[in-house]
Amino acid sequence: MGRFVIRRLLQMIPLLFGITFLTFAIINLVPGSPVTASALNPRMRPEDRERIIENLGLNEPWPQRYVQWVGNVLQGDLGLSLKNSIPVTDTILSVLPNTLLLTGVSLVLAFVISIPLGIYSAIKRNSWFDNTVTVAATAGYSVPTFWLGLLMIILFGVKFQQWGLYSLPFVGHRSLRETGFLDRVEHLILPAIALAVVDLAGWTRYIRGQMLEVVRQDYVRTAHAKGLANRRVLFGHAFRNALLPLITLVGLSLPGLFGGAFVIETIFSWNGIGRLTVNAANESDYTVVMGTTLMFALLILVANLITDIGYALLDPRIRLE
Amino acid sequence: MAQQAQQSEILASDAALGTGTSVADRARDNALERGRLRATPGFYKRAWRRLRRDKVAMVGLVIVVLMVLFSLSAGLISEYVTGYSYSQNNLRMTLRAPGEDGYILGTDGNGRDILTRLAYGGRVSLRVAALAAMATLVIGAAVGSAAGFFGGFIDSILMRLVDVLLALPGLSLLILITALYKPGPILLAFVIAALGWAGISRLIRGEVLALRHREYVEAARLLGSSNTRIITRHILPNVMPIVIVWLSLAIPGLILTEATLSFLGLGVQVPIPSWGNMLQEAKDNYTKSWTGVFIPGFAIFITSLAINLLGNGLRDALDPRLNN
């Protein structure tokens, strides 16, 4: 197991190089540079422009700058933001907890709801409950996250307030004045639900299918035959085996979850890494974009590794070599 | 993107359940056993019969056809139904509710007719999705069948590339590329395809790998068929069912990807309407006009739902093994 983890960690290195090199190339092959727009600024003297270009190191060819960037990253330095000169490492570390909180809560939400729904749906196969769940899951799978988020804002934020009902906050991750726990929870509800819907729907469908598959297995029939109670068979024998492939699915869902965070954070003004990336990309703040891309790539790679390890720990048939 | 990956992964696991026999073969074997090969209708004809019995899938098909017709007739709608062009502003008629002042679906923040824009937006959104799907498929099929058919060195090189692509933070890169290069709708479709072909290529590789050593392929080789002929005449037709199902499940994902990018202000650029950028503009007025937000998003939702339902039906119809 230890050797497997080490080898996988080593395999991540070329992958990270590939991803960051590609991103760096995409950024730098674009015509113009972060200072191109300033040429139109009549109050900027040409020598100032030269100085800025010099300071940003833009005179050197980009492959050379990539090597420098890598060297700095290895020392934990992602450079300075082109817009506000704040170290990118600091910016990312200050917003990362917010993103992890939002995605974490969504993940738990999707997990906790989809498992009982999927199992019950499979048990009551072709009942009205099962049909409703199946249709709802397909609908949830097709719904655009950002549209759902906006509708939730309009209904639970704006309309409820107009109607004099209890309305939920939908801007930011906490109130400016209040910082209590309850306030944080209130701010989490809408974005976390909006973000959870896609995975919730997908997993419910998947668990239902897995359960139907497992219930037909011989060992389930044996369990029934030896007179175990229905509950015991379902939860002791069938459910545990149906759950295994879900681990892979959770791992596969993570990139999508972070992708969803881009839009949800933008809509709900959630001060996270997704919103940071979208804003930085729109403002051509390349150092920040490089930093967040590296961060996302790392998160995905680590999540995949954890998925594989979890799978091996839970399924004795799988040997990590 | 991620939904797409997840879907194709689900698809892959479905496919893995029955590696060995291809659907078409199995059907043919059954027919031979019963000794009435000539009397049995073709594979696709029977699949269509199965599909027609699936009410949910047929509802999906009808909605898809209606949506495509609606989008294709954008010019006619603008000319004869609404009388407005998609970019015609009227600042005295902003944010009208549906039905108000003769606007069937109301107007947006610039006083533009929403129905007209919805039709034109659909044309752009569906075109980008369809083009992206086709481009993804061409790259994926080429790489997948080459890797599966030739195996060995070519296979390992191509599959490492697939691994890298699957590990890329897809949406993050798309956001970056679109922010930097501001591509038009057509280029956007190709960019999405260039980053998204890994899933389907892996799927096709697996299928080709399973088909490569089948008797009829060996027979064709003995008869002196070239590699090209074997791939195009004997292998690809048997990969078709899985490709059709993949397409029907991937297109909703692609519609959502385009909508997401346009919604972030990075995909299709105004004044060309797309369902995504209509939503982006409408979100600034969400306190005053909820219908402006609801309508374009609903169009995205109902279209991708309909295609998903059709796709589920297609999967059942094209692969009788999965019927349970």
XYZ file of C-alpha atoms in Angstrom:
645
model
C 0.000 0.000 0.000
C 2.762 2.429 0.976
C 4.654 1.710 -2.220
C 1.499 2.182 -4.262
C 0.850 5.609 -2.734
C 4.427 6.694 -3.324
C 4.341 5.548 -6.933
C 1.060 7.339 -7.554
C 2.433 10.512 -5.986
C 5.467 10.268 -8.272
C 3.197 9.781 -11.281
C 1.457 13.020 -10.388
C 4.617 15.024 -10.987
C 4.789 14.712 -14.800
C 1.029 15.183 -14.945
C 1.284 18.454 -13.014
C 4.121 19.596 -15.264
C 1.999 18.789 -18.322
C -1.036 20.672 -17.043
C 0.843 23.786 -15.918
C 2.981 23.873 -19.067
C -0.124 23.660 -21.236
C -1.837 26.429 -19.274
C 1.277 28.595 -19.410
C 1.545 28.071 -23.162
C -2.134 28.923 -23.720
C -1.745 32.146 -21.762
C 1.447 33.237 -23.450
C 0.635 32.330 -27.033
C -2.153 34.915 -27.014
C -1.191 38.056 -28.932
C -0.558 41.039 -26.689
C 0.440 41.120 -23.052
C -1.094 42.331 -19.793
C 0.286 45.806 -20.561
C -0.988 46.063 -24.158
C -4.119 47.936 -23.090
C -2.045 50.577 -21.320
C -0.654 51.700 -24.689
C -3.977 53.464 -25.178
C -3.582 55.323 -21.904
C -2.387 58.855 -22.802
C -1.165 59.489 -19.270
C 1.274 56.597 -19.319
C 4.702 57.545 -20.592
C 6.494 55.053 -22.836
C 9.369 54.756 -20.368
C 6.905 53.803 -17.618
C 5.517 51.122 -19.851
C 9.011 49.807 -20.465
C 9.648 49.802 -16.745
C 6.447 47.856 -16.025
C 7.260 45.289 -18.708
C 10.750 44.996 -17.267
C 9.427 44.584 -13.716
C 6.936 41.926 -14.736
C 9.739 40.103 -16.524
C 7.781 40.059 -19.783
C 10.891 40.737 -21.879
C 12.086 37.182 -21.565
C 10.733 34.396 -23.784
C 7.879 32.488 -22.175
C 9.525 29.049 -21.893
C 12.194 30.706 -19.802
C 9.526 32.365 -17.675
C 7.830 28.992 -17.228
C 11.034 27.540 -15.815
C 11.304 30.494 -13.441
C 7.664 30.074 -12.446
C 8.212 26.400 -11.663
C 11.292 27.283 -9.627
C 9.307 29.797 -7.596
C 6.352 27.450 -7.128
C 8.658 24.822 -5.674
C 9.502 27.400 -3.008
C 5.808 28.062 -2.375
C 5.757 31.343 -4.300
C 3.079 31.720 -6.966
C 4.071 35.287 -7.806
C 2.166 38.551 -7.394
C -1.265 39.320 -8.776
C -0.962 41.543 -11.847
C -3.926 43.601 -10.670
C -3.321 44.306 -7.015
C 0.205 42.981 -6.370
C -0.976 40.779 -3.519
C 0.913 37.451 -3.372
C -1.197 34.845 -5.225
C -0.409 32.229 -2.589
C -1.994 34.425 0.097
C -5.067 35.158 -2.012
C -5.656 31.484 -2.780
C -5.097 30.340 0.779
C -7.513 32.981 2.068
C -10.388 31.853 -0.178
C -9.670 28.114 -0.348
C -11.428 27.299 2.964
C -14.637 28.893 1.656
C -14.609 26.706 -1.449
C -13.804 23.574 0.540
C -16.658 24.370 2.935
C -19.160 24.861 0.108
C -18.128 21.819 -1.919
C -17.748 19.688 1.208
C -21.233 20.468 2.469
C -22.690 19.830 -1.014
C -20.909 16.505 -1.212
C -22.233 15.399 2.171
C -25.715 16.622 1.248
C -25.703 14.699 -2.025
C -24.417 11.586 -0.266
C -26.857 11.634 2.620
C -29.902 12.167 0.400
C -29.025 10.047 -2.628
C -28.263 6.823 -0.744
C -31.652 6.321 0.957
C -33.484 7.604 -2.139
C -31.662 5.225 -4.447
C -32.059 2.207 -2.177
C -35.720 2.805 -1.427
C -36.369 3.418 -5.095
C -34.793 0.074 -5.970
C -36.698 -1.783 -3.244
C -40.015 -0.316 -4.363
C -39.192 -0.853 -7.992
C -41.784 0.456 -10.490
C -43.924 1.921 -7.724
C -45.087 5.526 -8.001
C -42.298 6.461 -5.580
C -39.688 4.831 -7.799
C -41.090 6.455 -10.932
C -41.155 9.888 -9.313
C -37.572 9.511 -8.102
C -36.372 8.307 -11.513
C -38.009 11.204 -13.345
C -36.809 13.711 -10.745
C -33.281 12.316 -10.960
C -33.227 12.647 -14.746
C -34.563 16.182 -14.410
C -31.996 17.051 -11.750
C -29.304 15.708 -14.033
C -30.395 17.940 -16.918
C -30.909 21.158 -14.997
C -28.387 23.960 -15.540
C -26.866 24.637 -12.102
C -26.698 28.389 -12.612
C -30.356 28.592 -13.633
C -31.406 26.598 -10.595
C -29.304 28.884 -8.386
C -30.885 32.016 -9.870
C -34.408 30.626 -9.487
C -33.664 29.767 -5.869
C -32.404 33.300 -5.281
C -35.518 34.775 -6.877
C -37.903 32.548 -4.920
C -36.309 32.085 -1.490
C -34.363 35.342 -1.401
C -36.344 37.983 -3.250
C -39.972 36.815 -3.464
C -40.129 35.431 0.084
C -38.918 38.797 1.319
C -41.542 40.607 -0.751
C -44.246 38.311 0.576
C -43.081 38.913 4.129
C -41.920 35.325 4.637
C -38.649 34.104 6.118
C -36.096 34.689 3.376
C -32.580 33.355 3.039
C -29.469 35.451 2.377
C -27.883 34.869 -1.020
C -24.859 37.157 -1.156
C -21.501 36.130 0.178
C -20.498 33.496 2.715
C -21.386 35.537 5.812
C -22.975 38.818 6.845
C -20.622 41.746 7.252
C -21.548 42.467 10.852
C -22.614 39.088 12.086
C -20.237 36.203 12.171
C -22.145 33.680 14.252
C -22.516 30.027 13.346
C -26.194 30.360 12.462
C -25.414 33.176 10.067
C -22.857 31.010 8.274
C -25.362 28.169 7.985
C -28.026 30.502 6.571
C -25.622 31.676 3.897
C -24.654 28.098 3.041
C -28.138 26.700 2.465
C -28.980 28.018 -1.006
C -25.592 27.649 -2.735
C -24.924 24.239 -1.185
C -28.278 22.857 -2.337
C -27.911 24.350 -5.818
C -24.448 22.811 -6.113
C -25.547 19.427 -4.756
C -28.445 18.834 -7.159
C -26.471 17.460 -10.115
C -24.493 14.911 -8.090
C -27.528 14.083 -6.002
C -29.491 13.212 -9.125
C -26.680 11.267 -10.766
C -25.841 9.228 -7.683
C -29.468 8.410 -6.928
C -29.848 6.923 -10.384
C -26.586 5.065 -10.016
C -27.325 3.615 -6.578
C -30.757 2.472 -7.759
C -29.157 0.666 -10.694
C -26.475 -0.891 -8.500
C -29.011 -2.078 -5.958
C -31.106 -3.728 -8.676
C -27.961 -5.397 -9.935
C -26.805 -6.642 -6.538
C -30.219 -7.889 -5.402
C -30.091 -10.528 -8.145
C -26.771 -11.944 -6.946
C -26.555 -15.456 -5.533
C -25.281 -14.405 -2.117
C -28.384 -12.260 -1.641
C -30.580 -15.218 -2.498
C -28.565 -17.331 -0.056
C -29.067 -14.740 2.658
C -32.783 -14.801 2.024
C -32.797 -18.583 1.944
C -31.169 -18.930 5.317
C -34.040 -16.921 6.722
C -32.476 -13.550 7.442
C -34.839 -10.653 7.915
C -35.358 -8.484 4.863
C -33.659 -5.570 6.587
C -30.577 -7.612 7.400
C -30.263 -8.811 3.838
C -30.686 -5.346 2.406
C -28.328 -3.485 4.674
C -25.938 -6.236 5.699
C -25.458 -7.884 2.311
C -26.845 -5.955 -0.624
C -26.250 -2.341 0.319
C -22.597 -2.693 1.249
C -21.773 -4.213 -2.110
C -23.869 -1.727 -4.039
C -21.970 1.086 -2.370
C -18.536 0.082 -3.637
C -18.740 1.529 -7.146
C -20.150 4.718 -5.634
C -16.676 5.530 -4.327
C -15.345 5.701 -7.881
C -18.313 7.786 -8.875
C -17.661 10.256 -6.068
C -14.069 10.574 -7.249
C -15.239 11.113 -10.809
C -17.753 13.713 -9.685
C -15.178 15.932 -8.002
C -14.007 17.817 -11.125
C -17.665 18.508 -11.891
C -18.260 19.676 -8.348
C -15.409 22.170 -8.595
C -16.677 23.135 -12.054
C -20.091 23.781 -10.555
C -18.396 25.901 -7.912
C -17.285 28.323 -10.654
C -20.856 29.305 -11.489
C -22.423 28.882 -8.060
C -19.738 31.016 -6.429
C -20.173 33.650 -9.123
C -23.957 33.759 -8.718
C -23.940 33.784 -4.922
C -20.896 36.097 -4.677
C -19.289 33.325 -2.630
C -15.723 34.381 -1.961
C -14.100 31.177 -3.174
C -11.475 29.920 -5.574
C -13.959 29.437 -8.441
C -15.155 33.034 -8.362
C -11.548 34.146 -7.993
C -10.633 32.247 -11.185
C -13.538 33.627 -13.226
C -12.790 37.196 -12.151
C -9.056 36.810 -12.724
C -9.623 35.315 -16.193
C -11.912 38.208 -17.091
C -9.360 40.740 -15.836
C -6.417 38.977 -17.536
C -4.762 38.466 -14.161
C -2.627 35.581 -15.411
C -0.562 34.893 -12.336
C -3.746 34.309 -10.353
C -5.182 32.059 -13.087
C -1.971 29.997 -13.151
C -2.183 29.629 -9.377
C -5.816 28.528 -9.306
C -5.323 26.120 -12.224
C -2.490 24.472 -10.322
C -4.682 24.360 -7.228
C -7.616 22.734 -9.065
C -5.339 20.225 -10.766
C -3.835 19.306 -7.393
C -7.253 18.955 -5.771
C -8.464 16.652 -8.551
C -5.319 14.506 -8.558
C -5.318 14.100 -4.784
C -9.034 13.296 -4.822
C -8.438 10.597 -7.440
C -5.660 9.098 -5.357
C -7.838 9.043 -2.250
C -10.583 7.379 -4.298
C -8.239 4.609 -5.402
C -6.929 4.051 -1.886
C -10.442 4.016 -0.443
C -11.501 1.510 -3.066
C -8.617 -0.808 -2.230
C -9.282 -0.558 1.482
C -12.943 -1.455 1.068
C -12.741 -4.107 -1.630
C -10.401 -6.955 -0.744
C -10.584 -8.232 -4.340
C -8.550 -5.246 -5.463
C -4.832 -5.388 -4.876
C -2.821 -2.254 -5.392
C 0.304 -3.123 -7.276
C -17.868 18.583 -19.086
C -17.864 16.671 -15.880
C -21.411 15.485 -16.313
C -20.343 14.285 -19.658
C -17.382 12.434 -18.208
C -19.588 10.870 -15.593
C -22.102 9.815 -18.178
C -19.550 8.256 -20.435
C -18.103 6.483 -17.442
C -21.519 5.056 -16.608
C -21.803 4.091 -20.226
C -18.404 2.421 -20.062
C -19.438 0.356 -17.093
C -22.598 -0.635 -18.933
C -20.526 -1.671 -21.892
C -18.158 -3.611 -19.690
C -21.040 -5.738 -18.436
C -21.298 -7.447 -21.744
C -17.871 -7.446 -23.302
C -17.514 -10.214 -25.769
C -20.523 -10.292 -28.015
C -21.623 -7.256 -29.918
C -25.296 -6.497 -30.065
C -25.619 -6.914 -33.790
C -23.891 -10.290 -33.707
C -26.022 -11.589 -30.990
C -29.166 -10.616 -32.788
C -27.872 -12.286 -35.931
C -26.962 -15.457 -34.049
C -30.409 -15.635 -32.519
C -31.967 -15.170 -35.920
C -29.773 -17.891 -37.412
C -30.711 -20.313 -34.695
C -34.323 -19.770 -35.428
C -33.508 -20.382 -39.082
C -35.272 -17.347 -40.460
C -32.538 -14.827 -41.053
C -34.219 -13.356 -44.084
C -37.507 -12.816 -42.330
C -35.937 -10.912 -39.429
C -35.936 -7.143 -39.877
C -32.612 -5.344 -39.535
C -31.001 -4.417 -36.252
C -31.860 -0.727 -36.406
C -35.403 -1.418 -37.510
C -35.974 -3.612 -34.491
C -34.307 -1.073 -32.221
C -36.643 1.581 -33.593
C -39.622 -0.676 -32.865
C -38.444 -1.093 -29.290
C -37.869 2.641 -28.982
C -41.345 3.415 -30.297
C -42.888 1.431 -27.461
C -40.966 3.534 -24.916
C -43.397 6.366 -24.169
C -40.966 8.490 -22.148
C -38.321 8.316 -24.861
C -40.880 9.224 -27.516
C -41.942 12.301 -25.527
C -38.255 13.227 -25.414
C -37.922 12.721 -29.162
C -40.973 14.898 -29.873
C -39.631 17.720 -27.671
C -36.214 17.526 -29.321
C -37.771 17.694 -32.801
C -39.971 20.630 -31.765
C -36.997 22.496 -30.264
C -34.922 21.979 -33.402
C -37.810 23.120 -35.626
C -38.375 26.147 -33.383
C -34.712 27.132 -33.628
C -34.477 26.495 -37.360
C -37.489 28.708 -38.009
C -35.964 31.645 -36.092
C -36.005 33.794 -39.226
C -39.642 32.995 -39.915
C -40.646 33.697 -36.320
C -38.907 37.047 -36.424
C -40.523 37.876 -39.788
C -44.096 36.667 -39.349
C -44.840 35.981 -35.673
C -43.163 38.680 -33.611
C -42.096 41.240 -36.177
C -38.884 42.061 -34.269
C -35.290 41.246 -35.036
C -33.167 39.640 -32.324
C -31.092 42.771 -31.773
C -33.779 45.455 -32.021
C -33.706 47.560 -28.833
C -36.691 49.502 -27.572
C -35.779 51.355 -24.419
C -39.357 52.449 -23.808
C -40.490 48.814 -23.706
C -38.009 47.210 -21.309
C -38.751 44.229 -19.059
C -42.296 43.643 -20.276
C -43.966 40.559 -18.810
C -45.101 37.804 -21.204
C -48.210 38.888 -23.095
C -47.797 42.546 -22.181
C -47.914 45.092 -25.052
C -48.097 42.325 -27.624
C -44.783 40.684 -26.690
C -45.595 36.982 -26.478
C -42.769 36.144 -24.048
C -42.088 39.711 -22.928
C -38.935 41.775 -23.421
C -35.497 41.907 -21.830
C -33.635 44.771 -20.165
C -32.985 46.446 -23.514
C -36.557 46.052 -24.697
C -35.663 43.234 -27.096
C -38.309 40.629 -27.866
C -37.549 37.474 -25.856
C -39.358 35.014 -28.153
C -37.319 36.106 -31.178
C -34.100 35.956 -29.176
C -35.024 32.541 -27.790
C -35.368 31.125 -31.298
C -32.095 32.641 -32.516
C -30.402 31.711 -29.244
C -31.535 28.126 -29.674
C -30.032 28.038 -33.128
C -26.651 29.153 -31.766
C -26.761 26.911 -28.664
C -27.858 23.784 -30.528
C -25.411 24.408 -33.354
C -22.477 24.780 -30.960
C -23.512 21.628 -29.088
C -24.028 19.577 -32.249
C -20.778 20.761 -33.805
C -18.848 20.127 -30.596
C -20.355 16.630 -30.362
C -19.408 15.823 -33.952
C -15.866 17.151 -33.563
C -15.444 15.275 -30.271
C -16.687 12.127 -31.940
C -14.354 12.428 -34.948
C -11.270 12.908 -32.764
C -12.403 10.305 -30.237
C -13.245 7.720 -32.894
C -9.977 8.228 -34.749
C -7.849 7.953 -31.604
C -9.950 5.209 -30.017
C -10.093 2.934 -33.031
C -6.404 3.442 -33.838
C -5.433 2.631 -30.244
C -7.739 -0.367 -30.029
C -6.967 -1.773 -33.450
C -3.208 -1.402 -33.598
C -2.531 -1.832 -29.874
C 1.047 -1.954 -28.601
C 3.115 1.207 -28.756
C 0.485 3.386 -30.447
C -2.067 2.290 -27.894
C 0.064 3.131 -24.868
C 1.083 6.553 -26.239
C -2.503 7.514 -27.053
C -3.897 6.243 -23.778
C -1.319 8.190 -21.745
C -2.509 11.282 -23.606
C -6.070 10.366 -22.663
C -5.006 10.065 -19.012
C -3.535 13.574 -19.081
C -6.673 14.995 -20.681
C -8.910 13.296 -18.144
C -6.865 14.794 -15.316
C -7.125 18.334 -16.709
C -9.370 20.729 -14.858
C -11.577 21.026 -17.951
C -13.875 23.901 -17.136
C -11.027 25.884 -15.616
C -9.057 25.594 -18.862
C -12.118 26.393 -20.978
C -12.734 29.537 -18.922
C -9.130 30.554 -19.402
C -9.075 29.899 -23.146
C -12.375 31.628 -23.831
C -11.406 34.612 -21.659
C -8.123 35.028 -23.549
C -9.115 34.268 -27.119
C -12.818 35.209 -27.162
C -13.634 32.569 -29.802
C -16.740 32.757 -32.009
C -19.401 30.024 -31.784
C -17.720 27.680 -34.286
C -14.249 27.952 -32.807
C -15.776 27.531 -29.356
C -17.248 24.185 -30.423
C -13.819 23.000 -31.579
C -12.122 24.153 -28.386
C -14.676 22.217 -26.323
C -14.070 19.172 -28.527
C -10.285 19.473 -28.318
C -10.464 19.211 -24.528
C -13.293 16.697 -24.302
C -12.585 13.732 -26.599
C -10.814 11.569 -24.025
C -13.909 9.829 -22.645
C -15.376 8.631 -25.927
C -11.995 7.573 -27.315
C -11.507 5.287 -24.345
C -14.995 3.878 -24.829
C -14.410 3.176 -28.529
C -10.976 1.697 -27.831
C -12.537 -0.806 -25.439
C -15.187 -1.772 -27.968
C -12.666 -2.124 -30.812
C -10.359 -4.157 -28.612
C -13.195 -6.593 -27.972
C -14.162 -6.785 -31.646
C -10.661 -7.065 -33.081
C -10.252 -10.814 -32.662
C -13.769 -11.857 -33.569
C -14.137 -14.599 -36.148
C -15.642 -12.429 -38.822
C -12.768 -9.980 -38.521
C -10.287 -12.852 -38.852
C -12.274 -14.106 -41.820
C -12.150 -10.721 -43.498
C -8.409 -10.599 -42.925
C -7.963 -14.076 -44.457
C -9.902 -12.924 -47.481
C -7.281 -10.226 -47.886
C -9.104 -7.130 -46.647
C -6.931 -4.133 -45.842
C -6.840 -2.589 -42.355
C -8.833 0.394 -43.573
C -11.527 -1.860 -44.946
C -11.702 -3.963 -41.810
C -12.008 -0.884 -39.624
C -14.598 0.897 -41.739
C -16.675 -2.079 -42.860
C -16.468 -4.563 -40.011
C -15.506 -2.784 -36.824
C -17.001 0.710 -36.895
C -20.534 -0.461 -37.807
C -20.505 -2.602 -34.686
C -19.322 0.314 -32.583
C -22.214 2.441 -33.861
C -24.819 1.532 -31.202
C -22.554 2.612 -28.374
C -21.656 5.787 -30.280
C -25.312 6.688 -30.790
C -26.023 6.263 -27.098
C -22.930 8.268 -26.197
C -23.992 11.080 -28.533
C -27.447 11.306 -27.024
C -26.002 11.459 -23.524
C -23.133 13.821 -24.398
C -25.107 16.506 -26.224
C -27.002 17.675 -23.108
C -23.647 18.026 -21.363
C -22.317 20.074 -24.270
C -25.388 22.311 -24.280
C -24.773 22.910 -20.590
C -21.066 23.604 -21.154
C -21.799 26.239 -23.797
C -24.519 27.746 -21.607
C -22.193 27.849 -18.605
C -19.445 29.626 -20.522
C -21.879 32.072 -22.125
C -23.463 32.632 -18.739
C -20.060 33.611 -17.331
C -19.755 36.073 -20.212
C -17.079 33.966 -21.904
C -18.827 31.862 -24.545
C -21.008 33.268 -27.288
C -20.718 37.051 -27.195
C -23.586 39.550 -27.331
C -25.311 40.783 -29.505
C -25.520 37.214 -30.910
C -28.013 35.599 -28.544
C -27.462 32.189 -27.018
C -29.555 30.690 -24.235
C -26.603 31.090 -21.880
C -25.872 34.743 -22.536
C -29.601 35.590 -22.467
C -29.580 34.267 -18.913
C -26.448 36.236 -18.150
C -28.103 39.477 -19.246
C -31.382 38.629 -17.528
C -29.709 37.977 -14.182
C -29.000 41.724 -13.786
C -32.756 42.340 -13.698
C -33.839 39.342 -11.645
C -35.590 41.444 -9.020
C -37.776 43.125 -11.647
C -38.452 40.367 -14.152
C -38.305 36.736 -13.086
C -39.679 35.533 -16.420
C -36.605 36.920 -18.192
C -34.484 34.542 -16.106
C -36.930 31.673 -16.204
C -37.517 31.431 -19.971
C -33.998 30.930 -21.429
C -33.007 28.619 -18.565
C -36.155 26.592 -19.051
C -35.309 26.209 -22.746
C -31.878 24.812 -21.792
C -33.403 22.564 -19.146
C -36.242 21.134 -21.243
C -33.964 20.499 -24.236
C -31.277 18.727 -22.263
C -33.915 16.774 -20.309
C -35.611 15.676 -23.538
C -32.326 14.535 -25.073
C -31.426 12.682 -21.869
C -34.784 10.873 -21.862
C -34.340 9.982 -25.513
C -30.821 8.785 -24.741
C -32.020 6.508 -21.954
C -34.584 5.053 -24.330
C -31.971 4.598 -27.041
C -29.703 2.763 -24.647
C -32.470 0.333 -23.776
C -33.527 -0.058 -27.404
C -30.053 -0.538 -28.869
C -28.785 -2.872 -26.207
C -31.288 -5.571 -25.246
C -28.762 -7.016 -22.775
C -29.372 -4.059 -20.495
C -33.112 -4.572 -20.432
C -34.056 -5.664 -16.978
